[in-house]
Amino acid sequence: MVEKAKEVRNHERLLTLQDELRSLIAQAEYLRDQIDAVTTTIQDLASVIETLSYLEKRGEGKTVLLPLGAGNYIRAKIEKVDTVIMGVGGRLSIEASIKEAKDMLGERVKVLEQLRLDLLKKLEEINRRINEILPQVEELAKQEQGQ
Amino acid sequence: MSTGSFNQEILRLIEESRLLRREISALRSMLTEVEEALRLLNKIGWKRRFFRALAGLLIEIPPEEAKEYLSERKEVLETRLKSLEERERKVRSMLSRALKAVPETS
């Protein structure tokens, strides 16, 4: 009787832990996707900052190839490098000086880097919890198979 | 109502709830973007050249129009979001009632 009650308790515990494990794995996958998306955006922004720095110093009068689509380009000359048109969100763009644009982009990078760190911390916590409950699930499943 | 129709109704409500969640999340992200743009422009100032993206073109607009455009867009998004959140609450409550009713009929 006591043995049976213990079996039921163990089975319920196993189901609860399996549920938690599934939920944690889903959360970890979601966080990994978010971290990847944030990392890609940081890389894009860093690349724009680098391009702006180059254009600011050496861009004036340079010939560039303007993409027309489907791998076709047309030659164009950079007339002015003192300002840039940058998107601010909500389908709106503004004209800003290169310094202003670089500052704003740098600010965005800082915010995103902090966000990335927070997400990584959360992922670490979730992984720690997964590593905690995984052996318990394995042990309970083994016990159940042995019964 | 038969158990079959109850199940159909529950599945329909779950699907509607899922679609609403997705739409609400997209609207929230658009609203955050507009609020961020307003916050940034209030910080750096409105005296500059503005361009609005329309059908792949960037059309220059005066600062007043840019301000009006962002404020209107914020208002529209907030209204739409409020109405969807209201609908989601209703759907959730309908779903909860339907789930409670299933064991009584089966």
XYZ file of C-alpha atoms in Angstrom, chain A residues 48-49 52-53 56 86 97-107:
17
model
C 27.003 50.931 -40.698
C 29.102 52.862 -38.141
C 29.981 56.073 -42.001
C 33.432 56.569 -40.476
C 33.261 60.752 -43.483
C 18.752 57.603 -41.248
C 25.123 64.884 -39.517
C 27.465 61.897 -39.710
C 28.599 62.495 -36.119
C 24.986 62.649 -34.918
C 24.123 59.479 -36.848
C 27.157 57.641 -35.460
C 26.266 58.738 -31.907
C 22.654 57.565 -32.303
C 23.727 54.242 -33.804
C 26.327 53.818 -31.048
C 23.592 54.436 -28.481
